[in-house]
Backbone as a printed PyTorch tensor [residue, N CA C, xyz], in Angstrom:
tensor([[[ -85.7190,   47.1580,  147.6760],
         [ -87.0720,   47.6170,  147.1890],
         [ -87.1560,   48.9240,  147.8240]],

        [[ -87.5340,   49.9570,  146.9850],
         [ -87.7680,   51.3870,  147.3860],
         [ -89.2420,   51.3580,  148.0140]],

        [[ -89.3670,   52.1060,  149.2070],
         [ -90.7200,   52.1870,  149.9960],
         [ -91.3660,   53.2800,  149.1130]],

        [[ -92.7150,   53.0970,  149.0710],
         [ -93.5570,   53.9980,  148.5450],
         [ -93.6610,   55.1680,  149.3130]],

        [[ -93.5180,   56.5240,  148.7630],
         [ -93.5160,   57.7020,  149.2940],
         [ -94.8950,   58.3960,  149.1120]],

        [[ -95.2860,   59.2500,  150.0920],
         [ -96.4950,   60.0330,  149.9740],
         [ -96.3430,   61.3080,  150.5300]],

        [[ -97.0210,   62.2900,  149.8990],
         [ -96.9020,   63.7020,  150.2970],
         [ -97.2950,   64.0060,  151.6240]],

        [[ -96.4120,   64.5430,  152.3810],
         [ -96.7240,   64.9120,  153.8620],
         [ -97.3170,   66.3770,  153.5850]],

        [[ -98.5770,   66.3820,  154.0980],
         [ -99.4290,   67.6790,  154.2160],
         [ -99.5050,   68.1760,  155.6920]],

        [[ -99.1370,   67.3670,  156.5410],
         [ -99.1200,   67.8190,  157.9440],
         [ -98.1760,   68.9810,  158.1430]],

        [[ -98.2830,   69.8640,  158.9990],
         [ -97.2560,   70.9970,  159.3610],
         [ -96.1590,   70.1370,  159.7410]],

        [[ -94.9500,   70.8330,  159.0100],
         [ -93.6680,   69.9820,  158.9490],
         [ -92.4200,   70.9720,  158.9710]],

        [[ -92.7840,   72.2990,  158.8370],
         [ -91.4900,   73.2140,  158.9420],
         [ -91.3010,   73.5280,  160.3440]],

        [[ -89.8190,   73.4800,  160.6270],
         [ -89.3420,   73.7950,  161.9220],
         [ -89.5830,   75.0940,  162.4190]],

        [[ -89.5900,   76.0510,  161.4300],
         [ -89.7770,   77.5230,  161.7000],
         [ -90.4010,   78.2370,  160.6700]],

        [[ -91.6890,   77.9790,  160.3880],
         [ -92.4460,   78.4080,  159.3030],
         [ -92.4800,   79.9410,  159.2120]],

        [[ -92.4870,   80.7590,  160.2260],
         [ -92.4100,   82.2090,  160.1830],
         [ -91.0390,   82.6720,  159.5710]],

        [[ -89.9950,   81.8810,  159.9710],
         [ -88.5780,   82.3200,  159.5410],
         [ -88.5230,   81.8990,  158.0400]],

        [[ -89.1680,   80.8270,  157.5760],
         [ -89.1540,   80.5330,  156.1660],
         [ -89.8570,   81.5230,  155.3330]],

        [[ -91.0250,   81.8610,  155.8470],
         [ -91.7450,   83.0040,  155.1730],
         [ -91.1090,   84.2430,  154.8990]],

        [[ -90.4130,   84.5750,  156.1580],
         [ -89.5950,   85.8360,  155.9270],
         [ -88.4570,   85.8340,  155.0430]],

        [[ -87.7200,   84.5800,  155.0430],
         [ -86.5560,   84.3110,  154.1340],
         [ -87.0840,   84.5250,  152.6530]],

        [[ -88.3020,   83.8480,  152.4770],
         [ -88.9380,   83.8410,  151.0760],
         [ -89.2760,   85.2600,  150.5390]],

        [[ -89.7980,   85.9190,  151.5430],
         [ -90.1710,   87.2940,  151.0690],
         [ -88.8570,   88.2980,  150.8590]],

        [[ -87.8070,   88.0210,  151.7660],
         [ -86.5780,   88.7710,  151.6340],
         [ -85.9250,   88.3830,  150.1870]],

        [[ -86.1320,   87.0680,  149.8490],
         [ -85.6470,   86.5510,  148.5690],
         [ -86.0830,   87.2410,  147.3580]],

        [[ -87.3180,   87.9580,  147.5060],
         [ -88.0370,   88.5130,  146.4640],
         [ -87.7820,   89.9220,  146.4200]],

        [[ -87.2750,   90.5100,  147.5070],
         [ -87.0280,   91.9470,  147.5740],
         [ -86.2720,   92.4290,  146.4500]],

        [[ -86.6830,   93.5800,  145.8190],
         [ -85.9460,   94.2020,  144.7560],
         [ -86.2830,   93.4790,  143.4200]],

        [[ -86.8750,   92.4070,  143.3190],
         [ -87.0590,   91.6940,  141.8760],
         [ -88.3360,   92.3320,  141.2870]],

        [[ -88.3370,   92.4510,  139.9920],
         [ -89.5870,   92.5220,  139.3730],
         [ -90.4320,   91.4750,  139.3170]],

        [[ -91.5840,   91.6250,  138.8630],
         [ -92.5280,   90.5130,  138.9000],
         [ -92.1620,   89.3890,  137.9830]],

        [[ -91.5690,   89.8230,  136.8120],
         [ -90.9450,   88.7920,  136.0470],
         [ -89.9030,   87.8930,  136.7760]],

        [[ -88.9500,   88.7930,  137.3180],
         [ -87.8820,   88.1690,  137.9230],
         [ -88.3530,   87.2770,  139.2570]],

        [[ -89.3090,   87.7370,  139.9480],
         [ -89.8920,   87.0450,  141.0120],
         [ -90.5250,   85.7350,  140.5070]],

        [[ -91.2090,   85.7630,  139.4070],
         [ -91.9800,   84.5670,  138.9090],
         [ -90.7850,   83.4640,  138.4060]],

        [[ -89.7100,   83.9860,  137.8880],
         [ -88.5720,   83.1750,  137.5290],
         [ -87.9510,   82.5670,  138.6320]],

        [[ -87.8230,   83.2280,  139.6960],
         [ -87.1400,   82.8650,  141.0900],
         [ -88.0950,   81.8120,  141.5740]],

        [[ -89.3840,   81.9940,  141.5980],
         [ -90.3020,   80.8720,  142.2580],
         [ -90.3200,   79.7000,  141.3360]],

        [[ -90.2230,   79.7980,  139.9140],
         [ -90.0610,   78.5100,  139.1100],
         [ -88.7220,   77.8540,  139.3850]],

        [[ -87.6020,   78.5520,  139.3880],
         [ -86.2530,   77.7920,  139.8730],
         [ -86.4060,   77.2140,  141.1840]],

        [[ -87.0460,   77.9310,  142.2440],
         [ -87.1150,   77.3840,  143.5660],
         [ -87.9800,   76.0520,  143.4910]],

        [[ -89.1150,   76.0090,  142.8670],
         [ -89.9700,   74.7640,  142.6370],
         [ -89.0630,   73.6670,  142.1410]],

        [[ -88.3700,   73.9940,  141.0620],
         [ -87.5050,   73.0610,  140.4410],
         [ -86.3760,   72.4460,  141.2850]],

        [[ -85.7660,   73.2600,  142.1810],
         [ -84.8180,   72.9330,  143.1440],
         [ -85.3970,   71.8590,  144.1630]],

        [[ -86.5790,   72.3670,  144.7380],
         [ -87.3860,   71.5820,  145.6820],
         [ -87.8570,   70.3500,  145.0250]],

        [[ -88.3700,   70.2500,  143.6590],
         [ -88.8420,   69.0500,  143.1700],
         [ -87.5770,   67.9830,  143.0260]],

        [[ -86.4910,   68.5950,  142.6860],
         [ -85.3320,   67.7450,  142.5920],
         [ -84.9090,   67.1860,  143.9440]],

        [[ -85.2090,   67.8510,  144.9140],
         [ -84.8520,   67.3350,  146.2470],
         [ -85.7930,   66.2840,  146.6960]],

        [[ -87.0200,   66.3380,  146.2900],
         [ -88.2930,   65.4110,  146.5440],
         [ -87.9100,   64.1890,  145.7510]],

        [[ -87.8000,   64.4040,  144.4010],
         [ -87.2810,   63.2000,  143.5070],
         [ -88.1740,   62.3690,  143.1210]],

        [[ -89.3610,   61.8910,  143.8960],
         [ -90.3780,   60.9980,  143.4480],
         [ -91.4770,   61.7480,  142.7370]],

        [[ -91.6400,   61.2130,  141.4970],
         [ -92.6420,   61.8250,  140.7940],
         [ -94.1660,   61.5000,  141.2250]],

        [[ -94.3220,   60.4570,  141.9190],
         [ -95.5560,   60.2390,  142.6210],
         [ -95.8630,   61.2490,  143.6470]],

        [[ -94.8670,   61.5840,  144.4150],
         [ -95.0340,   62.6090,  145.3110],
         [ -95.3820,   63.9490,  144.7960]],

        [[ -94.5050,   64.3870,  143.8050],
         [ -94.8920,   65.5310,  143.0220],
         [ -96.0190,   65.4690,  142.3880]],

        [[ -96.5460,   64.4710,  141.8990],
         [ -97.8760,   64.5160,  141.3480],
         [ -98.8880,   64.9030,  142.4710]],

        [[ -98.7330,   64.0890,  143.6890],
         [ -99.6560,   64.5820,  144.7210],
         [ -99.5940,   66.0780,  145.1510]],

        [[ -98.3580,   66.6000,  145.1090],
         [ -98.1700,   67.9960,  145.3260],
         [ -98.9010,   68.9320,  144.3730]],

        [[ -98.6910,   68.4160,  143.1160],
         [ -99.3190,   69.4610,  141.9760],
         [-101.0170,   69.2380,  142.2790]],

        [[-101.4970,   68.0550,  142.6230],
         [-103.0000,   67.9560,  142.8430],
         [-103.4430,   68.8970,  144.1610]],

        [[-102.5570,   68.7670,  145.2860],
         [-102.7500,   69.4050,  146.4340],
         [-102.8090,   71.0050,  146.3430]],

        [[-102.0080,   71.4430,  145.4360],
         [-101.8690,   72.8810,  145.1750],
         [-103.1410,   73.5070,  144.3370]],

        [[-103.7890,   72.7890,  143.7800],
         [-104.9150,   73.3610,  142.9360],
         [-105.9730,   73.8400,  143.8310]]])
């Protein structure tokens, strides 16, 4: 039986400043359209990693 998962909204990044820097660097040289497309792909990759529709719905609500 699979355990019910919930969105973790507590601070959980091991190096948040480093992640932010890497994210900004990933957008360097991209046009607005390319940047938006990159963000969409990143969201889909991370959503696939999470895997749980219930958790993803919580994230969608939390991001509003």
